Short mmCIF file of C-alpha atoms in Angstrom, two decimals:
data_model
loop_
_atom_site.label_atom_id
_atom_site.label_comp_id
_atom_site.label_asym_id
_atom_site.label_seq_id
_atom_site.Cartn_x
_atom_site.Cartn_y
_atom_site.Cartn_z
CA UNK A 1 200.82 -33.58 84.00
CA UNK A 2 203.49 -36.06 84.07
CA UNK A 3 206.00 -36.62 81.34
CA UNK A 4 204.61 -39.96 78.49
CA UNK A 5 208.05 -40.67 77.24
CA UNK A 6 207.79 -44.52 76.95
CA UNK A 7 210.24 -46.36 74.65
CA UNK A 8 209.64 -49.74 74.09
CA UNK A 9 208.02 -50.11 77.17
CA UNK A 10 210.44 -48.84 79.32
CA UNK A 11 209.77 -45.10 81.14
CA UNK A 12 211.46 -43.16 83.13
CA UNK A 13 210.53 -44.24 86.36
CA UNK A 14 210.41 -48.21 85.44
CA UNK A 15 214.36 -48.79 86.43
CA UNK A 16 215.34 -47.23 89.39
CA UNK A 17 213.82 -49.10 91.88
CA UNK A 18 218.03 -49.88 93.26
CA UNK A 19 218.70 -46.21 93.67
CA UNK A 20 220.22 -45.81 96.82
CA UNK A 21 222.10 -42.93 98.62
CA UNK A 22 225.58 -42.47 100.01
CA UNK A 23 226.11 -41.11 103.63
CA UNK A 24 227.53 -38.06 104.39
CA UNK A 25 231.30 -37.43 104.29
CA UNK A 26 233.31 -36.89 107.37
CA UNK A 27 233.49 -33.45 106.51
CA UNK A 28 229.92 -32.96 106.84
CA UNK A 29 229.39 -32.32 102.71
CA UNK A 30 226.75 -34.80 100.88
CA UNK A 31 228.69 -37.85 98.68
CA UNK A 32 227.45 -37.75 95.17
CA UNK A 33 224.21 -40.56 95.35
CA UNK A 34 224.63 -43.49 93.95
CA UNK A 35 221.79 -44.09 90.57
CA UNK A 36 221.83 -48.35 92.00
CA UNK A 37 224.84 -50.38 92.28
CA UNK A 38 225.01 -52.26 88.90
CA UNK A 39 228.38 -50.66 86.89
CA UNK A 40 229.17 -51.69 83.56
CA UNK A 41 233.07 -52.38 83.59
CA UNK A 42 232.98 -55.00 80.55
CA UNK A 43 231.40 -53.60 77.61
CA UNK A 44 231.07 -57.10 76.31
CA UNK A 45 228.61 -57.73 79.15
CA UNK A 46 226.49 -54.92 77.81
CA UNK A 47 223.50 -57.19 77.31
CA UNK A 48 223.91 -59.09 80.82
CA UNK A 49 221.63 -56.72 82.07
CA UNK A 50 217.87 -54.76 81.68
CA UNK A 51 220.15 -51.34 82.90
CA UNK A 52 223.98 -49.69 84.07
CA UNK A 53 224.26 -46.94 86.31
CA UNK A 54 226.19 -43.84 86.06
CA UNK A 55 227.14 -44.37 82.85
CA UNK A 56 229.66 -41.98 81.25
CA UNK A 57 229.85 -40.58 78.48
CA UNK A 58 232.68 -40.33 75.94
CA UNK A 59 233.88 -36.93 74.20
CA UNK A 60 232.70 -38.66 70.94
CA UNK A 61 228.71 -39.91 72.16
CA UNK A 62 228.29 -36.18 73.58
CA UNK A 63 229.67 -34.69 70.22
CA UNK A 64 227.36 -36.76 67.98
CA UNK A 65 224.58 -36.38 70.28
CA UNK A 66 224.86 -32.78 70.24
CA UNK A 67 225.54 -32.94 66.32
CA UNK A 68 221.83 -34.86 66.15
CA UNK A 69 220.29 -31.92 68.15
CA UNK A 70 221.49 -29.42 66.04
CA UNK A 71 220.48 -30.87 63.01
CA UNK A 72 217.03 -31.89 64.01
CA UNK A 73 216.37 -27.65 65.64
CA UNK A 74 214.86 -25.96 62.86
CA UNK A 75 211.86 -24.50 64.84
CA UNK A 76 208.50 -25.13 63.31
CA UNK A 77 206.48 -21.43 62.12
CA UNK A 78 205.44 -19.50 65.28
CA UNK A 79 201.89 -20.06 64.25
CA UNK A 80 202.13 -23.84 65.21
CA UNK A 81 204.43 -23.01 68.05
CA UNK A 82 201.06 -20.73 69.25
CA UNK A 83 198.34 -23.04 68.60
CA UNK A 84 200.80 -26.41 70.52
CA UNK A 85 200.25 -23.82 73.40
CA UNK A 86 196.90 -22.71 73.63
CA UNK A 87 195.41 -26.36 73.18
CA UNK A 88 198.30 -27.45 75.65
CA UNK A 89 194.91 -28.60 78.10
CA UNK A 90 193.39 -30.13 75.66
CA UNK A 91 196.45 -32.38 74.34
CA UNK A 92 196.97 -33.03 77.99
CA UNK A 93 192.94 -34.06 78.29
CA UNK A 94 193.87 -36.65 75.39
CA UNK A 95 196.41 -38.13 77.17
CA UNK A 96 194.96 -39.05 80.49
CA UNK A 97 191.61 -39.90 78.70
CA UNK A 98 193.51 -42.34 76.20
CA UNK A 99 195.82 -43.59 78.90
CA UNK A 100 193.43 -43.21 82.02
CA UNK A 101 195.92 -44.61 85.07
CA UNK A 102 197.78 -47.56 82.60
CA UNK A 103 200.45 -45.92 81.45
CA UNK A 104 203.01 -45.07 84.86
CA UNK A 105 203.72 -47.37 87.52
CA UNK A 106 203.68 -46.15 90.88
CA UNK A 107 206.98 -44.28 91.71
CA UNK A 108 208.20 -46.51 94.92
CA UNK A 109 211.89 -45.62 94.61
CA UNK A 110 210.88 -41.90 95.96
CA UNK A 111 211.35 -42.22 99.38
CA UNK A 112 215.15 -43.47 99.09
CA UNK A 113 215.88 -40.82 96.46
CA UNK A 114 213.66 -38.43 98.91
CA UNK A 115 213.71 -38.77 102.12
CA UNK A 116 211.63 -35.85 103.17
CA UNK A 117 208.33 -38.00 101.92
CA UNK A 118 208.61 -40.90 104.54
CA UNK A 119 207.03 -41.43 107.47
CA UNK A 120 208.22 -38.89 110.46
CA UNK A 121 210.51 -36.56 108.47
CA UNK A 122 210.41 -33.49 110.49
CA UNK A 123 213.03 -31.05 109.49
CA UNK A 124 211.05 -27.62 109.37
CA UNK A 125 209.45 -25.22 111.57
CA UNK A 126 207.90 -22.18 110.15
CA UNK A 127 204.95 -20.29 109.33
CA UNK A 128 201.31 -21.87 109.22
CA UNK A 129 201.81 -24.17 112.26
CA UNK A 130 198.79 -26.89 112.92
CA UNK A 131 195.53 -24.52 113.09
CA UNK A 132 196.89 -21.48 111.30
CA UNK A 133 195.35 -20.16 108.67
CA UNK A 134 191.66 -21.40 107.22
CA UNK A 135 192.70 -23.15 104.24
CA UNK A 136 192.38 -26.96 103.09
CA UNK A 137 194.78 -28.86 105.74
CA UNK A 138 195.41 -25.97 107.83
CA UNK A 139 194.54 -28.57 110.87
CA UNK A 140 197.79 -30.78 109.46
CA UNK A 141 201.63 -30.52 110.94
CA UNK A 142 202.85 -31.71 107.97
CA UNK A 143 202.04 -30.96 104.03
CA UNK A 144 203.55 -31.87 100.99
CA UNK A 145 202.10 -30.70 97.36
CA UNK A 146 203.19 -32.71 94.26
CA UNK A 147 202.72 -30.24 91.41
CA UNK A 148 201.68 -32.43 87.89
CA UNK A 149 200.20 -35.19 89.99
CA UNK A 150 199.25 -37.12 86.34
CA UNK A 151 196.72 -39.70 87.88
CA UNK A 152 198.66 -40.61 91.49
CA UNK A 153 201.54 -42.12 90.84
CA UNK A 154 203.69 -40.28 93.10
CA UNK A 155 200.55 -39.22 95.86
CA UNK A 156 199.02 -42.88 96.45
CA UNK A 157 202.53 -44.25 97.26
CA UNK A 158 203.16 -41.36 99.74
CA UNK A 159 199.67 -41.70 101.40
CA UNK A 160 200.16 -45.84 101.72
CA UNK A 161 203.76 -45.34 103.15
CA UNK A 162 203.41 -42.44 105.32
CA UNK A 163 201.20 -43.20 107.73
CA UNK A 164 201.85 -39.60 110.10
CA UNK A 165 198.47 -38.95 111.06
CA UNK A 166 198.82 -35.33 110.66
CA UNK A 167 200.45 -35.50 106.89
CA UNK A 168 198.43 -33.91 104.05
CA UNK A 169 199.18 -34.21 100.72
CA UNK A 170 198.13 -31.49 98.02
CA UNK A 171 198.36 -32.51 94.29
CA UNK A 172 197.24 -30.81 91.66
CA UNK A 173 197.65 -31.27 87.70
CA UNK A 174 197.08 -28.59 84.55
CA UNK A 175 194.54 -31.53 83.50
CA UNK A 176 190.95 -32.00 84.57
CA UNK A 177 190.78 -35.27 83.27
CA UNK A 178 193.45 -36.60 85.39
CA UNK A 179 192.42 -34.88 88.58
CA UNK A 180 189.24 -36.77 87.83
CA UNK A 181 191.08 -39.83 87.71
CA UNK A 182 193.08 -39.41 91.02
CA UNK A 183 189.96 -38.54 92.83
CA UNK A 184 187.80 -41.64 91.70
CA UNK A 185 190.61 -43.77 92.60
CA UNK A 186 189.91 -46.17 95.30
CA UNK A 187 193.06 -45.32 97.59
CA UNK A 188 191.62 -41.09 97.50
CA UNK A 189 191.49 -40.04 101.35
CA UNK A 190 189.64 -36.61 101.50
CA UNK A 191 191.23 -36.55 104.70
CA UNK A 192 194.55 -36.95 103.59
CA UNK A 193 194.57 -35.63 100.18
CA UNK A 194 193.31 -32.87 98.24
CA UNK A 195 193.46 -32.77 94.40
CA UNK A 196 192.62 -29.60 92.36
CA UNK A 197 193.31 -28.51 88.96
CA UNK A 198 196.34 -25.88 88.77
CA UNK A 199 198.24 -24.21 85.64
CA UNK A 200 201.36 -24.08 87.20
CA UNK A 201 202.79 -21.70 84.48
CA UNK A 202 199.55 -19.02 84.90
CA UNK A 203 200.10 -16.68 86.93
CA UNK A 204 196.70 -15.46 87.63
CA UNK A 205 195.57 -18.97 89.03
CA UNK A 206 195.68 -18.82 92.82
CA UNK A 207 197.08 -21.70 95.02
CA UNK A 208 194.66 -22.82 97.77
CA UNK A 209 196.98 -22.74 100.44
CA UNK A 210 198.99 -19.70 101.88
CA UNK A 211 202.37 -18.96 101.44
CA UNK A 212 204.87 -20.06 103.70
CA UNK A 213 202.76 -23.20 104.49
CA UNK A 214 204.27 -26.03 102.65
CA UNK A 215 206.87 -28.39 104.01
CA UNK A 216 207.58 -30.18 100.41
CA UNK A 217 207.00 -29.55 96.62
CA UNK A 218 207.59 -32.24 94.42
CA UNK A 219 208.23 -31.78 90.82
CA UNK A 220 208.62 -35.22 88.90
CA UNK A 221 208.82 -34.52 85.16
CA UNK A 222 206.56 -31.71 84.84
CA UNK A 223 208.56 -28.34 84.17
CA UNK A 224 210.25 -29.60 81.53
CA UNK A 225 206.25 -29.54 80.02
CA UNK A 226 206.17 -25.79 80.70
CA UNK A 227 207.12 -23.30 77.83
CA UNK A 228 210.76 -22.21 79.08
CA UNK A 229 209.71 -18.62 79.05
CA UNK A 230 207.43 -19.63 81.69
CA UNK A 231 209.84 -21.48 83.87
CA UNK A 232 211.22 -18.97 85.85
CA UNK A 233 208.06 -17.41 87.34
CA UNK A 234 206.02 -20.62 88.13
CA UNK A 235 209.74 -21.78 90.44
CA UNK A 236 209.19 -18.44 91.97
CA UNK A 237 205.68 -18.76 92.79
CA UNK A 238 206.16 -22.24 94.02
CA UNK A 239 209.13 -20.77 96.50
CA UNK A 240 207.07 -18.11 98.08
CA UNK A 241 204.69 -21.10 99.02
CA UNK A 242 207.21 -22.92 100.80
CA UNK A 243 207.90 -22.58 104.42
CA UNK A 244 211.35 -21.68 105.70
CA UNK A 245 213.44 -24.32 105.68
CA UNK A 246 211.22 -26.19 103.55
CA UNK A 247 212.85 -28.26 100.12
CA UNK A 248 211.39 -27.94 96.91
CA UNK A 249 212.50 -31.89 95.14
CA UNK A 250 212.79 -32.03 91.26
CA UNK A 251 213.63 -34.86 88.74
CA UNK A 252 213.55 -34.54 85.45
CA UNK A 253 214.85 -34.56 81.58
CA UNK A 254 218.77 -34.18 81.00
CA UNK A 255 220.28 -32.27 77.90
CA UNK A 256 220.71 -35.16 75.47
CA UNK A 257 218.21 -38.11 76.52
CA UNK A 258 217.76 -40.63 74.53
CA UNK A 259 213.63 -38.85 74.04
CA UNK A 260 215.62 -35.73 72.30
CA UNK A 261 217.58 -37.58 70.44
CA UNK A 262 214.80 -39.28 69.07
CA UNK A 263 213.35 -36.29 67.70
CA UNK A 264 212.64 -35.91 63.95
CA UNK A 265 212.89 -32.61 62.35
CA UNK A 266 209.45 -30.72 62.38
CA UNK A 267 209.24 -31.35 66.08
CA UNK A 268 211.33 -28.56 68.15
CA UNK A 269 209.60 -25.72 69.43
CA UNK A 270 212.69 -24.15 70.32
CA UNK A 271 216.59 -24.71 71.86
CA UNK A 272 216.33 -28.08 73.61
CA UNK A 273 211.96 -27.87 73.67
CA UNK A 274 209.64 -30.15 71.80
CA UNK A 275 206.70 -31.16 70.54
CA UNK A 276 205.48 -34.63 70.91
CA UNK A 277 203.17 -36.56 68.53
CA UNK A 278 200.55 -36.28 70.77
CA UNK A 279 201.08 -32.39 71.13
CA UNK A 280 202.53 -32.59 74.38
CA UNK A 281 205.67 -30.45 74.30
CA UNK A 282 208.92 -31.43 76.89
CA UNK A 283 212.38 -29.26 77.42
CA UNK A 284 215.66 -30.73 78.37
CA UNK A 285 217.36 -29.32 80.95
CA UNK A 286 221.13 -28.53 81.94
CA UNK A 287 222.27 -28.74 85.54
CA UNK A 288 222.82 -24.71 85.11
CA UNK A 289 219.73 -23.78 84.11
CA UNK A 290 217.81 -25.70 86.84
CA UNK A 291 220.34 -24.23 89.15
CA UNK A 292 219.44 -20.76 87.88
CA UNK A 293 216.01 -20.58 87.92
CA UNK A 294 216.18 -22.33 91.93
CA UNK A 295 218.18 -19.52 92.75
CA UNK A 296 216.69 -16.49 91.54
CA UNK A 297 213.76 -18.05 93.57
CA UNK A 298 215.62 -17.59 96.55
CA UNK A 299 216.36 -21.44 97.41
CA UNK A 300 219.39 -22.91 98.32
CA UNK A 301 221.03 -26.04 96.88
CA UNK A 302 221.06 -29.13 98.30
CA UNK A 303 221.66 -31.64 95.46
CA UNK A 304 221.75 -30.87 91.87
CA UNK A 305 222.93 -33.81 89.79
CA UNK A 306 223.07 -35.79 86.39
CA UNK A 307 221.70 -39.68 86.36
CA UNK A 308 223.05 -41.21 83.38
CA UNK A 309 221.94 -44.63 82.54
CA UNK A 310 222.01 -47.37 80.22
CA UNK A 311 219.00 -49.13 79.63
CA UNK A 312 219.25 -52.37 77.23
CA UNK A 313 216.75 -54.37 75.56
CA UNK A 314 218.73 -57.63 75.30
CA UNK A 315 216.03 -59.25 72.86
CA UNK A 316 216.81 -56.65 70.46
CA UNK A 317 220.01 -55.85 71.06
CA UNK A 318 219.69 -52.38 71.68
CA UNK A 319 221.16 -49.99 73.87
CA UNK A 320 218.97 -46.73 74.73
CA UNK A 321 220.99 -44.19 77.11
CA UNK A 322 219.27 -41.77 79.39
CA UNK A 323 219.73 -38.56 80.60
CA UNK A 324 217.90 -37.07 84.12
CA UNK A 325 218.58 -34.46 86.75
CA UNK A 326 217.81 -34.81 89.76
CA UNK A 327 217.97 -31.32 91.85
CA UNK A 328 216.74 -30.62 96.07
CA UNK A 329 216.71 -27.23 96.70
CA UNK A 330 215.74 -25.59 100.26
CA UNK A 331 214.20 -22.70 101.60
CA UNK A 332 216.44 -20.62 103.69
CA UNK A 333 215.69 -19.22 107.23
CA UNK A 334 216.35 -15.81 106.30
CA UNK A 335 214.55 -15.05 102.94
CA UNK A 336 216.47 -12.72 100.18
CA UNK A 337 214.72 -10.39 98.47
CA UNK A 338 212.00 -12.09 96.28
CA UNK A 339 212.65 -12.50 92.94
CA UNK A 340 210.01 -10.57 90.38
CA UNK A 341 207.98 -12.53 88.32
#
């Protein structure tokens, strides 16, 4: 379940292929990462360019873009809010049997943005060592689960870069039809990889691994597709999976991208949460609120931080600015009290 925001043929993970990350300072903290190293200094060179990094904003762009929000956030009758979410699987079926494995390229620029998915990262020990446990990868020293897999962009990059023979990578996605799709691909290692379908945001549906077992979760535009009531159990369920010392990775939709600003009236749900044309629904997030719900969970922050960029198409003339957060949070050593549910 992967976020279809596409404007004129430009997603979210299409330009930042540059991203690259600062060292550490001398005092030990992390520098603020560098979005790619292309800064627009000259607004007359505007259109030299596909995209700007870290582009601020002025008082005036936030204050119209928040006037636009408000005046497109009359929220549609609660009996089309309820019907967008109980066919949320079947708008979600739609999309992945329309779109199959065209619409997303293959998310290379996650290993410099997140370094944890490369090839011999080994920053944790905890629970479910190699041969604990008798679940799916139980055998493996290493395991990462990418929650809203969509059809593989994120997993097949992982499993052709990191070649550590005992990685495993768990995906799973609210959609059957894209599970499908990520098992029938070509580059599917049983060995390696094991797909299932998951509602992240039930809390009924069981995980097939234990908790305390995971060394990674990776969430690439997929809670913002959860109802925000939902949000704050599904982080905490996600948590209690991870192993001590373990990082839960997160990028996703900013308060006041470009996609919300795009919205027509008839379309919000509620504060800052959509509906598509295609019924998919998406939520825009504040640093804050991310920050919160990580928290409560129990994790610890590592990174929590607005991208803004400035994408251009130069045939047109038009400027498009986007909005993401980008957020690592880790699993301390010594666990606080879990949060409830």
């Amino acid at each position: 379940m992967a976020a279809p925001d596409t404007v004129r043929g430009i997603s979210e993970e299409n330009s930042i292929d540059t991203v690259q990350i600062l060292p550490e300072s001398t005092s030990g903290e992390l520098k603020r990462p560098q979005f790619g190293t292309r800064f627009l200094t000259d607004p007359r060179q505007v259109f030299q360019h596909n995209a700007w990094d870290n582009v601020e904003w002025t008082e005036e762009q936030e204050a119209a873009a928040k006037k636009k929000v408000q005046e497109n956030s009359q929220p549609l009758p609660l009996e089309k809010q309820e019907d967008f979410d109980c066919r949320a699987n079947a708008y979600w079926n739609d999309f992945y049997t329309i779109h199959e494995n065209r619409f997303f390229k293959d998310r290379h620029w996650l290993f410099t943005e997140f370094p944890e998915l490369a090839p011999q990262c080994r920053f944790n020990q905890g629970s479910y060592a190699a041969g604990d446990g008798d679940f799916p990868g139980s055998n493996a020293t290493y395991r990462i689960l990418e929650v809203g897999c969509g059809v593989g962009n994120t997993v097949f990059p992982i499993l052709k870069t990191n070649n550590d023979p005992g990685l495993i990578v768990y995906c799973c996605d609210f959609s059957s039809t894209a599970v499908e799709l990520v098992k029938s691909n070509s580059d599917y290692d049983p060995g390696r990889c094991f797909a299932f379908v998951h509602d992240l945001s039930d809390e009924a549906a069981v995980y097939p691994v234990p908790d305390a077992s995971l060394d990674v979760i990776v969430l690439i535009f997929v809670l913002s597709a959860l109802h925000p009531d939902r949000m704050q159990a599904s982080v905490c369920r996600l948590a209690r999976l991870l192993k001590p010392g373990g990082v839960l990775l997160l990028r996703d939709y900013g308060r006041y991208d470009m996609a919300q600003l795009r919205f027509k009236k008839g379309r919000c749900l509620s504060d800052n949460f959509y509906v598509r044309g295609d019924g998919t629904r998406v939520y825009f997030f504040t640093q804050e609120e991310l920050h919160g719900y990580f928290s409560e969970a129990g994790l610890e922050k590592v990174q929590n931080m607005v991208d803004r960029r400035l994408q251009v198409n130069r045939g047109k003339q038009l400027t498009m600015y986007r909005v993401w957060i980008q957020c690592k949070y880790r699993k301390p050593h010594t666990q606080p009290p879990e949060c409830q549910d």
